Structure formats: C-alpha cells, structure tokens
Coordinates of C-alpha atoms and ligand atoms in Angstrom, one line a residue:
X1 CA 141.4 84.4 -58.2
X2 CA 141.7 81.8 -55.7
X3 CA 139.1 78.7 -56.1
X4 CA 136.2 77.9 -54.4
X5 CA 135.2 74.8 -53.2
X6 CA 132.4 73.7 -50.8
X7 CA 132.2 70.4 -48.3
X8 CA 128.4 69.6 -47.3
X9 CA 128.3 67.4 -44.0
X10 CA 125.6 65.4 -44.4
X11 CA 126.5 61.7 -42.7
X12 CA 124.4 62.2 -39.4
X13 CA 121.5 60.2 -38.1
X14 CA 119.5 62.9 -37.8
X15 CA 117.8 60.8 -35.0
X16 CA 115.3 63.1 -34.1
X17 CA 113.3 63.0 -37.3
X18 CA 112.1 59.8 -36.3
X19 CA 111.9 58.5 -40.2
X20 CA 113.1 55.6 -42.2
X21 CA 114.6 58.1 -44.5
X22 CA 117.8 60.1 -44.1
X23 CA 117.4 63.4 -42.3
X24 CA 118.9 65.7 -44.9
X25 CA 116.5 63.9 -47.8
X26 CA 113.3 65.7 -46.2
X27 CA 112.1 67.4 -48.6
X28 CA 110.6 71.4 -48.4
X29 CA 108.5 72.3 -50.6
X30 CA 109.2 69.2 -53.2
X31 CA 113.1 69.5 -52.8
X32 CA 115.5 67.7 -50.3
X33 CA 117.2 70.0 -47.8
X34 CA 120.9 69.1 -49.2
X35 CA 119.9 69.9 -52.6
X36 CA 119.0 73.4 -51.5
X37 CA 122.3 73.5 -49.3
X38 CA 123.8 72.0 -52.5
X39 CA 122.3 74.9 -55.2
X40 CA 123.3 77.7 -52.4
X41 CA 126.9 76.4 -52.5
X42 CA 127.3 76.4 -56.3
X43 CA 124.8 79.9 -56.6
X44 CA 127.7 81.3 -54.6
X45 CA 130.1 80.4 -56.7
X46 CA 132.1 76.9 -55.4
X47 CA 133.1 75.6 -58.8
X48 CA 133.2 71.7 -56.6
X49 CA 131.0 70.4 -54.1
X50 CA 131.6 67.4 -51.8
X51 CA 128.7 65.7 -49.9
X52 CA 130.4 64.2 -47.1
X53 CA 128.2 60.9 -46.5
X54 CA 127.7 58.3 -43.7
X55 CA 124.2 57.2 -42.3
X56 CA 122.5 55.5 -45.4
X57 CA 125.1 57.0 -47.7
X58 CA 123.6 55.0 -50.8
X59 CA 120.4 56.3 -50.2
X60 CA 121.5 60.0 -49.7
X61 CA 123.8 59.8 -53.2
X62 CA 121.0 58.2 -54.9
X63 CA 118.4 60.7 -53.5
X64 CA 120.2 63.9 -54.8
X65 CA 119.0 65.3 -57.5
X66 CA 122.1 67.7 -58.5
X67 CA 124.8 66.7 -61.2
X68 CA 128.1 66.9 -60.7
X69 CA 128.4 66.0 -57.0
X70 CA 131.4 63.9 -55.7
X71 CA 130.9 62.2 -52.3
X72 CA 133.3 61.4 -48.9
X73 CA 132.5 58.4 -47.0
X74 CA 132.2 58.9 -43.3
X75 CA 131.7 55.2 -42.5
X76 CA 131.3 55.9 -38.1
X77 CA 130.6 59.1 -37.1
X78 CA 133.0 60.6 -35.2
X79 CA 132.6 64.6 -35.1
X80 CA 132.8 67.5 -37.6
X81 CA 136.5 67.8 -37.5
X82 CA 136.1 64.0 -38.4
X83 CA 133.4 64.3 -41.3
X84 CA 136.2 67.1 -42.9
X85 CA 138.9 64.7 -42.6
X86 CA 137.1 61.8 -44.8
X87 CA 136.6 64.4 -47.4
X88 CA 140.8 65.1 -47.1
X89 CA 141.8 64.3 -50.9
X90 CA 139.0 66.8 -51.5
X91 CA 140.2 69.7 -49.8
X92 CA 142.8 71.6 -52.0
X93 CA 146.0 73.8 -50.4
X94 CA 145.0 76.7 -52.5
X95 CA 141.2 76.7 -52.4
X96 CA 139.3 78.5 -49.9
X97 CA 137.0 76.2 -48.6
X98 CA 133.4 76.7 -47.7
X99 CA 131.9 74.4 -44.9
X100 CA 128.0 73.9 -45.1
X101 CA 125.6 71.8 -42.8
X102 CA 123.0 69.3 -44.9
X103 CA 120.0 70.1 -42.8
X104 CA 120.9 74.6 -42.8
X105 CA 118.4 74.7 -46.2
X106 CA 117.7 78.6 -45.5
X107 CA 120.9 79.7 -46.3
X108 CA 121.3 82.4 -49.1
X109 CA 123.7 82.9 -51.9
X110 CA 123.8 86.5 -51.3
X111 CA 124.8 85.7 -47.8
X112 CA 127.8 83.6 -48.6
X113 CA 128.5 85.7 -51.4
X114 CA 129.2 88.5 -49.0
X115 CA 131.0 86.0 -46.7
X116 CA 133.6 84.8 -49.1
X117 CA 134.3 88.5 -50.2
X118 CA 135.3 89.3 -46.6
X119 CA 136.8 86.4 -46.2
X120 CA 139.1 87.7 -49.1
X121 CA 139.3 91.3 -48.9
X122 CA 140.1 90.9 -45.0
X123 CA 142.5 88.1 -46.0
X124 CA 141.2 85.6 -43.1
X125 CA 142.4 82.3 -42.4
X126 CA 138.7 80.9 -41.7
X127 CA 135.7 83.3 -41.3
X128 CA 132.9 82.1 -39.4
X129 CA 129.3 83.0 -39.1
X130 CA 127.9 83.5 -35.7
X131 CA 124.6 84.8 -34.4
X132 CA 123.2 86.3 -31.6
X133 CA 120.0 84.4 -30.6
X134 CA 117.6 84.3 -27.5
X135 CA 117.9 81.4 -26.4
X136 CA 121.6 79.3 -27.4
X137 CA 120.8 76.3 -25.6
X138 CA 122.6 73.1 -27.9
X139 CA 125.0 75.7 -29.7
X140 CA 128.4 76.1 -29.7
X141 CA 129.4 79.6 -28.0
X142 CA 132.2 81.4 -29.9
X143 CA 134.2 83.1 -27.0
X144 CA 136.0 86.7 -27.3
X145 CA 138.9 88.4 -26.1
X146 CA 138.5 91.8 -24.4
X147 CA 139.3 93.6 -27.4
X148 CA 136.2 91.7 -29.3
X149 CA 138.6 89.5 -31.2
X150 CA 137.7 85.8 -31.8
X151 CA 139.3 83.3 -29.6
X152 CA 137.5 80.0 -29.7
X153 CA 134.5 77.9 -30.1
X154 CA 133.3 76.2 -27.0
X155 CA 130.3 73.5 -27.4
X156 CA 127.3 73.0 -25.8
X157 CA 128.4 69.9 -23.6
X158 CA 131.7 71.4 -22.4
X159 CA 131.1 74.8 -21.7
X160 CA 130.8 76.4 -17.9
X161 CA 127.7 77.7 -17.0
X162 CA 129.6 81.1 -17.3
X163 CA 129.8 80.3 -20.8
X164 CA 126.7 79.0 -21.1
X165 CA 125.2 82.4 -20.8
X166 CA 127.1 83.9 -24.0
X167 CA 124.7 84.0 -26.6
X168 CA 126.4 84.8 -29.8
X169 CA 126.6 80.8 -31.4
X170 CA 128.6 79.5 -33.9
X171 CA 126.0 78.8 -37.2
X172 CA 128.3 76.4 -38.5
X173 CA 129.0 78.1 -41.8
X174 CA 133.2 78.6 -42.4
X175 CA 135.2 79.4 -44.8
X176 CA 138.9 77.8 -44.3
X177 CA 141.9 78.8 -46.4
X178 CA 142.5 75.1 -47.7
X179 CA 145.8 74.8 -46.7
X180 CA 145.6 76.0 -43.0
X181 CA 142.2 74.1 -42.5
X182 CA 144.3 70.8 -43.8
X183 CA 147.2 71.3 -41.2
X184 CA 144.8 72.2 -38.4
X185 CA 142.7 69.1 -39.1
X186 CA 146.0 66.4 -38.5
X187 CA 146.1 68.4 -35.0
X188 CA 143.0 67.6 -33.6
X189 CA 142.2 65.5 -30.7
X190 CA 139.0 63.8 -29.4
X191 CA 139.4 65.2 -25.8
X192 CA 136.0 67.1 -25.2
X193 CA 132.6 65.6 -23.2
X194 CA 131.5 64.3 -26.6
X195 CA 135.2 62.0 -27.3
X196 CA 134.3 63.8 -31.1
X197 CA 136.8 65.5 -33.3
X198 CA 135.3 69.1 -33.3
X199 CA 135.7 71.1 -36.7
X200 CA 135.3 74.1 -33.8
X201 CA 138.5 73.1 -32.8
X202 CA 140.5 73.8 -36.2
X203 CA 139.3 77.4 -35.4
X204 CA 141.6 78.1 -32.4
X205 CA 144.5 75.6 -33.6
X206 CA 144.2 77.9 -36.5
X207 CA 144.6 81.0 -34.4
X208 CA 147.1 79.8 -32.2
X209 CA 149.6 78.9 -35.2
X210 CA 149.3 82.5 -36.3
X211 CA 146.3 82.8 -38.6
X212 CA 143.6 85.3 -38.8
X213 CA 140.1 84.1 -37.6
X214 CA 137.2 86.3 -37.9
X215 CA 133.4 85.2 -36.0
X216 CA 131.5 87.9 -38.7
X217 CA 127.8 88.4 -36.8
X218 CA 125.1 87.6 -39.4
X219 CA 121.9 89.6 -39.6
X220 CA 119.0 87.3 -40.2
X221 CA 119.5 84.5 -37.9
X222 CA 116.4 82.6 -40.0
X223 CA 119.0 81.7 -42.9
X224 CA 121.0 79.7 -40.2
X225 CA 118.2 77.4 -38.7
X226 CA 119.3 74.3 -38.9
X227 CA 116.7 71.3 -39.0
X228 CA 116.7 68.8 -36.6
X229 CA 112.9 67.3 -35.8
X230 CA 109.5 67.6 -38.3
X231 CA 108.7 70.4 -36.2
X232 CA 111.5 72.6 -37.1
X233 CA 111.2 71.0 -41.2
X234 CA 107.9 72.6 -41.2
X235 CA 108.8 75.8 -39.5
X236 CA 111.6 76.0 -41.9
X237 CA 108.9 75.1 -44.6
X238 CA 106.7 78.1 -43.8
X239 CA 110.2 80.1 -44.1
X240 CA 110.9 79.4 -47.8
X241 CA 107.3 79.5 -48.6
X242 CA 107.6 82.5 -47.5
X243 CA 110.8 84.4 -49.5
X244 CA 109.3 82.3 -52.7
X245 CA 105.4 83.3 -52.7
X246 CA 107.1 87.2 -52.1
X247 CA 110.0 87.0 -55.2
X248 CA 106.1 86.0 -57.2
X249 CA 104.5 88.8 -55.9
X250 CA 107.1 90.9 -56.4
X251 CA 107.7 90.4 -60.1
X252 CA 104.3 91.1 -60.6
X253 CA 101.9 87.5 -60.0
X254 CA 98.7 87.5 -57.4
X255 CA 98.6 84.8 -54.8
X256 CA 95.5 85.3 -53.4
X257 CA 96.3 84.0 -50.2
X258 CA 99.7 83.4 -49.9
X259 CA 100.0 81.7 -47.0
X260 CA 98.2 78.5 -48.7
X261 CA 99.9 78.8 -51.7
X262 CA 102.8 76.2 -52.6
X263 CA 105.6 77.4 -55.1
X264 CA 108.8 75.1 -55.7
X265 CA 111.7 77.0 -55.3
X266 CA 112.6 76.6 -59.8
X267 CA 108.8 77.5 -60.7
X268 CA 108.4 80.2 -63.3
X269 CA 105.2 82.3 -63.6
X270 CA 104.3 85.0 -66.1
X271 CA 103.2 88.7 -64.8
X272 CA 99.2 89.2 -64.3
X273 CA 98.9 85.6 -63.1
X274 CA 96.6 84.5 -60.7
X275 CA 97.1 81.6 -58.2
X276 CA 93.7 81.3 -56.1
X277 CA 94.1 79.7 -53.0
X278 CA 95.4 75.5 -52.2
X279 CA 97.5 75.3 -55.2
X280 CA 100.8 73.3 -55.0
X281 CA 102.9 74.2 -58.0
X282 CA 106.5 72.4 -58.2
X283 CA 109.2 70.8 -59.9
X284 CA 110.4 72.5 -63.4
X285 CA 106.5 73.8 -63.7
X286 CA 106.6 77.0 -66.0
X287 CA 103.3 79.0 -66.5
X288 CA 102.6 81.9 -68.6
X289 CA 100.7 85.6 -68.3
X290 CA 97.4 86.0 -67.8
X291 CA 96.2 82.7 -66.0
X292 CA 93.9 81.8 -63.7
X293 CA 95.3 78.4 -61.2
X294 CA 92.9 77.2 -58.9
X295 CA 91.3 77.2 -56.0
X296 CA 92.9 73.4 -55.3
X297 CA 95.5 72.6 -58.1
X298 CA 98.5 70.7 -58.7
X299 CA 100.9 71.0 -61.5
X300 CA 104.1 69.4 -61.8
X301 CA 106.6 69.6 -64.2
X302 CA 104.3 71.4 -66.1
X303 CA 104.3 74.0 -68.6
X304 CA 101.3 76.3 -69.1
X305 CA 101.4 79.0 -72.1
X306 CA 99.4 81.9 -71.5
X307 CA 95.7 82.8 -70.5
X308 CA 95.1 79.7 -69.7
X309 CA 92.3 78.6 -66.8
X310 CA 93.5 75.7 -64.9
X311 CA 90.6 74.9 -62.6
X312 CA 90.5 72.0 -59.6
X313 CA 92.8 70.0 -61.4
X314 CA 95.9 67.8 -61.7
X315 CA 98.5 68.1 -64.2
X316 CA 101.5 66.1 -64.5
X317 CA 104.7 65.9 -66.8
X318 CA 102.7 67.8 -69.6
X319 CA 102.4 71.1 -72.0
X320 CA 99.2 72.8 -72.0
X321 CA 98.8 75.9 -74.8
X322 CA 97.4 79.4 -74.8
X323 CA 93.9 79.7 -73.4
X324 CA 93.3 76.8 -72.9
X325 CA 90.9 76.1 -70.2
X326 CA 91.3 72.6 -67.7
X327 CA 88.6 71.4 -65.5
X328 CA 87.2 71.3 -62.6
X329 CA 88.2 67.9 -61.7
X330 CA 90.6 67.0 -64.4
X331 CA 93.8 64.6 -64.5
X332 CA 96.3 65.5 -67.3
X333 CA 98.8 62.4 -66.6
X334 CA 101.8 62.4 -67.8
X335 CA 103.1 63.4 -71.7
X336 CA 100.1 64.9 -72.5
X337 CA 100.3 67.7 -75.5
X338 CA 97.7 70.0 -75.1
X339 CA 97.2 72.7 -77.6
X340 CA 95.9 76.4 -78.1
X341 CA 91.9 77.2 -76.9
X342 CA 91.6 73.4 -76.3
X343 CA 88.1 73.2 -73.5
X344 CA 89.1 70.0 -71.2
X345 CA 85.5 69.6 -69.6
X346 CA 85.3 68.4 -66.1
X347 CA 86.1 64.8 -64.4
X348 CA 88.4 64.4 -68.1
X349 CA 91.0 62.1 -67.9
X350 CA 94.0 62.6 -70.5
X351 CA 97.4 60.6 -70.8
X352 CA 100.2 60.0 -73.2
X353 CA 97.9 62.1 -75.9
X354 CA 98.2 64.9 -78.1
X355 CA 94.7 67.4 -78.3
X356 CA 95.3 69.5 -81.2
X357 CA 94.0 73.3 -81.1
X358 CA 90.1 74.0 -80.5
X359 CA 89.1 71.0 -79.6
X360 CA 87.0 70.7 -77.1
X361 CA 86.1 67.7 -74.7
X362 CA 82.8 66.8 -72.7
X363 CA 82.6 65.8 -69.5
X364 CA 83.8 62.3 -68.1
X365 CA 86.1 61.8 -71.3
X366 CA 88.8 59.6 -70.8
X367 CA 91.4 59.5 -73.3
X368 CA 94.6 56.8 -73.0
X369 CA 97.0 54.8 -75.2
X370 CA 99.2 57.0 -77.6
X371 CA 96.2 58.7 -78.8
X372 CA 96.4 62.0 -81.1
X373 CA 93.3 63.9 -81.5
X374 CA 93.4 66.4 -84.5
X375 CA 92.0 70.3 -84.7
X376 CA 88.8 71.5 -83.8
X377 CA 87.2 68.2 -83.1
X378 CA 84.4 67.9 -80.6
X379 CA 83.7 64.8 -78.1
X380 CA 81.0 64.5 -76.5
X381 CA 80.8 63.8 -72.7
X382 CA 81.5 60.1 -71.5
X383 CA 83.6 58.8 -74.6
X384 CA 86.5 56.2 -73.8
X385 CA 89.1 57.2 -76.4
X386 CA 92.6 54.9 -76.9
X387 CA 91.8 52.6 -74.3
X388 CA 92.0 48.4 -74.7
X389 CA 90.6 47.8 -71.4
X390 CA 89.2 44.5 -72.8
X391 CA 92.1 43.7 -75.4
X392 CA 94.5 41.6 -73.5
X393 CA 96.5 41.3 -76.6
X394 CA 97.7 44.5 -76.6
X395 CA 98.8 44.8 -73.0
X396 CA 101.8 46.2 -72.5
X397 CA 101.9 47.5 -76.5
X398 CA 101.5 51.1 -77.6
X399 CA 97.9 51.1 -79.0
X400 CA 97.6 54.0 -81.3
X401 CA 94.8 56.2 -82.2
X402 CA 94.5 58.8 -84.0
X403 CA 91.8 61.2 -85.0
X404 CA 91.6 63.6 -87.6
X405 CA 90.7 67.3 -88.1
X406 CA 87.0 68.3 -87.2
X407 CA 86.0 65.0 -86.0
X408 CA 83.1 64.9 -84.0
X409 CA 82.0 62.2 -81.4
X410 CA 78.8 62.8 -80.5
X411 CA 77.6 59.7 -78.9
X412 CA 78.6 57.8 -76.0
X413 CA 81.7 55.6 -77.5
X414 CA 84.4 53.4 -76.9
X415 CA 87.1 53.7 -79.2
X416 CA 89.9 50.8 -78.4
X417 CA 90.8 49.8 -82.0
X418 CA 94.0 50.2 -82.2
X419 CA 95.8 50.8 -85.2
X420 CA 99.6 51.6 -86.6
X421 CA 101.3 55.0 -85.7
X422 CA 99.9 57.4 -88.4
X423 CA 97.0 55.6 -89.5
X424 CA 93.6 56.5 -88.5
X425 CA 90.6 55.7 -86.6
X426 CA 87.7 56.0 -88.3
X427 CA 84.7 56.7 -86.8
Ligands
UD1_501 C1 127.6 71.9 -34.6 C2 128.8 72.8 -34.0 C3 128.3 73.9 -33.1 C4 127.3 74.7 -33.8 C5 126.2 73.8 -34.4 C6 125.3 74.7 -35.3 C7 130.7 71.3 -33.9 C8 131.6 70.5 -33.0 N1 129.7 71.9 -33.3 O1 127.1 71.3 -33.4 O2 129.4 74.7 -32.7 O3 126.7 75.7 -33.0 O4 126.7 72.8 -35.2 O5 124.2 73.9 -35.8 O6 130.9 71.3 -35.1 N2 128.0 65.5 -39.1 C9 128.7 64.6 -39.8 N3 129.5 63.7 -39.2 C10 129.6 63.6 -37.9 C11 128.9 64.6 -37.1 C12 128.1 65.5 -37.7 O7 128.6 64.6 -41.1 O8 130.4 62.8 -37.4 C13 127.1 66.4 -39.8 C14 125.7 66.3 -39.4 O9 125.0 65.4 -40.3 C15 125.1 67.7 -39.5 C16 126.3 68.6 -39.2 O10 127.5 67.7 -39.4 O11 124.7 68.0 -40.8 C17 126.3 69.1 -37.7 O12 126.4 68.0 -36.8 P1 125.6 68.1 -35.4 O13 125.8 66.8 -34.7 O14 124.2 68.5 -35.6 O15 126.5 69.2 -34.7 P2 126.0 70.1 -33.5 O16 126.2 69.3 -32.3 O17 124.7 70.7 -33.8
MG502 MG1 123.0 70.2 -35.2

C-alpha cells in the first residue's frame, strides 16, 4: 500500500488572536490546536508529519508536545502553495499526501480515514473536502462544471460577485498524490488579488494536466471550523467539550452537568464515576470506578485508583489509592504517593511525600520535604511535617523524614529534623 504522509501549515500570524503567543499554540481544553491537528494526522494513519513553520517558528517547535515531528521553515509568508513548497524535500513522489491547517483542531480521524480510502479506491489525483455553509463569506468557492464535476477553487478576494454567491467552500483538507502535487507546485504563479502562491491553484493545474480531482461534500461542517479570533477558540472549545464529556458518558461515567465539566481530550475514567459539577480534569489524568470528583476540582496528570472521594481539591503530578478520600480544600503538589483508605482532612497540604495506607490526616496538616509517612498513623490537625522553614542550612537539600508504622501525632508539632534517606524521625 502506498504511504501516507501529512504536511501541517502552521507559519501564519494568526493576527486576529491578538496574543504574544503563536496562533496555532492556543490551547483547548489543556492542548495546543496543532497538537490535536497533529494526533488526527497520525490517528489516521500518516506514518510522517511535517509542521510547516514560519511566525515564531522556535516557539511553535518548542511548544509542541508530539514526538517525532520534523519541521519546514517558511521564513516570509507567501501563500499556501508557498508554505507546501518549503516543505518540498518532504513531499515524496509515491506518497499520497495529506494537507492539514494548524488552527482546523475539530477534525476527526474517522473523517480522513474515509477520505484517504476514497481518495484510493476512486484513484484521485487530489481529493478535497468542501462544505456547504450559510454564510461563505472569507472562503474559497470551489466552482463546478455542468455535469457537477470539479473545476477549480476560486478565493475570497478574487471571485465575482456571481461567484461570491456559491456556497459550497473549500475546507482546506487535500489529499495530493505526491508526485502530481510536486509538479503542480513548480507551476504556480503569484497572479491573484493577494500576489500569494495559492495551494488552490495546484487543484486546477492538476486537472488541466489530466488528473482526476474530486471536491467530496463533508457532512458535519463543525470538524472543519477553522480558528481564527478567541471567539471562535472558545466556540471551538465548547465543541470538543462537547464530543469528550459524551464518549464519558457513553462508556458509562456521570457528569452531572456536563456543560461545566472539563475533560482533556487523553483522560481515562472508570465506569460508575461521578464528576459533580466545575471540575477541570486534564493532562495524562487516569481515574478509577466508583469515584466521587468534586463540585470544583482540578487534577492533573493524576492518577486516582478506585472509590476514591476527591472533594474541592487540587491535585497535581501524583497517585492517589483506592478509597481514599481528599479534602475539601486540599493541595496534593506534585510526586505525592498516596495510598489505600488514606483520609486527607481539609485545608492539607501534601508534596514530594509518600502516605502509606490508613493513615489518616487532620485538618491544616502540611506535609513537605521528601517525607514518607508509614501505615495507619494518625496526625492530628495543624502539624508541620518535613518542613525546614527556619533551617537555612538545608535550603535547596532534600530533607528527609520519615515516619514509621502506627505513629501517632497528636499535638500540634513541627517536625523539621531532618535526617538521612531511610532513617527515622522519632517522635
Ligand atoms: C485558505 C484557502 C481557502 C479555504 C480556507 C479554509 C488558499 C489559497 N485558500 O484560505 O480556499 O477556503 O483556507 O479555511 O489556500 N499558511 C502558511 N503560510 C502562508 C499562508 C498560510 O503556513 O504563507 C497557513 C496558515 O497558518 C493557516 C493556513 O495556512 O494555518 C491557511 O491560511 P489562511 O491565510 O488562513 O488561508 P485562508 O485565506 O483562510
Ligand atoms: Mg484561514
């Protein structure tokens, strides 16, 4: 089978945003548009990616989270037909290549997995995706011959008013056979109302050198939306809130209200969980059956066994075990080990610390350093555990502390001695 490969244009201004940060770096729902764009591409099965890069290309490399990536350098930009030519060495004769936008983030796997297989079965030269909207003001009409068949894109800026009143718009999404879309690209010219070098154009230069080119009509015109102001991030935003919060319901987890509930597109959560409203849940965050989250959490990167009650709090970079309950009011900072039945009262403050199973923590506990408290111990509200607040000597040192099995603090304490890894504190 032939190979797939995908471009990503992504070296725009993206003035509209009016931000200090690259357009297709905005982030929905804890993830940069171009990294969904990018995870599409590669869900549909394009073995190589190539984010073409211009505006603030350091930034945009460095703000990408996927591996494996290799990058085009559009230095001015001078059109899409322009942006494909910088990523030239990239494009392979006997690849089909799939074209993608940065800033489309609602575009599905299934959609372009359907896409390439017409694109193959029909044996096309390029296949693009257009879409019949209200209103196609700022889009590039794809014109038809009398038969229906495809005979050209026309922009925006250089259409007739005639044209203008076509709404069936190109969505931007192609897929070139790799050799013709090379060959068509050393023909194109710059003379259009914009003096840019249209990708567009590669269509009918395609077409006129004898090549099949098929406009296929998508369905759901909400997976083409492409993002070009905060207004449209956010409406986009509500979008994939959407499809996510419904995949959770569906597979058998209550969101209690799901409109303001806030699942990261690569969160995992068990059946018979319950998210109670104002929870933001992202990153690699994995929770278990049976839990209660909320009203008004925040995990990230979390992972959450199950039966566990997760109450009004904050949890960050850490493992929490099964039935365990957290809060109200808690902050579980990062590389925090939490174990089985542990109680984590309210206003607790936990970081870099192992809790080992059944033990249970007052209120206003605070617990820092490396600290490592054992089994079944109880501390009593207000204690400061692992902390050398006063201690400048061991700023910027581990301080260890470690308590054993069935220790209980009863009193109001500051623990800060520290001692070596292993040893204990006695107290
Ligand atoms: C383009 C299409 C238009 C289509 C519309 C869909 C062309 C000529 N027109 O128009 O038919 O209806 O998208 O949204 O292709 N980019 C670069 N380098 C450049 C110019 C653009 O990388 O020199 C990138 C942008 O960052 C963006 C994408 O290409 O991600 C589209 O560019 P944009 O200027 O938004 O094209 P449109 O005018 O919207
Ligand atoms: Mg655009």
């Amino acid at each position: 089978m032939r190979q797939l490969k995908a471009i990503i244009l992504a070296a725009g201004e993206g003035s509209r945003m009016k931000s200090k940060k690259p357009k297709v770096l905005h982030e929905i729902l804890n993830k940069s548009m171009v990294d969904y764009v990018i995870e599409t591409a590669k869900g549909c099965g394009a073995e190589e990616v190539c984010v073409v890069v211009g505006h603030k290309a350091e930034e945009v490399k460095a703000g990408i989270r996927a591996e494996g990536i290799s990058f085009a350098l559009q230095a001015e930009q001078k059109g899409t037909g322009h942006a494909v030519m910088m990523a030239g060495d990239f494009i392979d004769e006997s690849s089909d290549m799939l074209i993608l936008y940065g800033d489309t983030p609602l575009i599905t796997g299934e959609t372009l997995t359907k896409l390439v297989e017409v694109h193959r079965t029909e044996g096309h030269s390029v296949t693009v995706v257009s879409s019949k909207i209200e209103d196609p003001t700022g889009y590039g009409r794809i014109m038809r011959d009398d038969h229906g068949g495809f005979e050209r894109i026309v922009e925006h800026k250089d259409a007739t008013d005639t044209q203008r009143m076509i709404n069936e718009i190109n969505t931007g999404i192609y897929i070139f056979n790799g050799r013709e879309l090379k060959e068509s690209l050393g023909k194109l010219n710059n003379n259009n109302a914009q003096g840019e070098y249209y990708l567009t154009d590669c269509l009918e230069l395609i077409l006129k050198a004898g090549g099949k080119v098929e406009a296929v009509v998508a369905k759901d015109a909400d997976e083409f939306f492409g993002v070009n102001s905060r207004v449209q991030l956010a409406e986009a935003a509500k979008i994939m809130k959407h499809r996510i919060n419904r995949k959770h319901m569906e597979s058998g987890v209550t969101l209690v209200d799901p409109e303001n509930t806030y699942i990261g597109s690569d969160v995992k959560i068990g059946m018979d969980t319950v998210i109670l409203p104002g929870c933001v849940l992202e990153g690699n965050t994995e929770i278990g059956e049976d839990c209660e989250i909320g009203p008004n959490s925040r995990l990230t990167d979390t992972k959450l066994g199950n039966g566990v009650k997760f109450q009004t709090s904050t949890a960050i970079e850490s493992e929490i075990g099964n039935e365990t309950t957290v809060g109200p009011f808690a902050y579980i900072r990062p590389n925090c080990h939490i174990g089985n039945r542990v109680k984590v009262g309210d206003f607790v403050e936990v970081k870099n610390s192992t809790i080992g199973d059944g033990t249970k923590i007052g209120a206003n506990v605070v617990i820092g350093g490396w600290t490592t408290i054992g089994k079944r111990c109880e501390i009593y509200p207000n204690a400061s555990i692992g902390l050398e607040p006063q201690d400048l000597k061991f700023k910027g040192e581990k301080s260890y502390c470690n308590i054993g099995d069935e220790t209980v603090i009863r009193e109001f304490v500051t623990i800060s001695r520290a001692t070596g890894e292993g040893e204990e504190t006695r107290v």
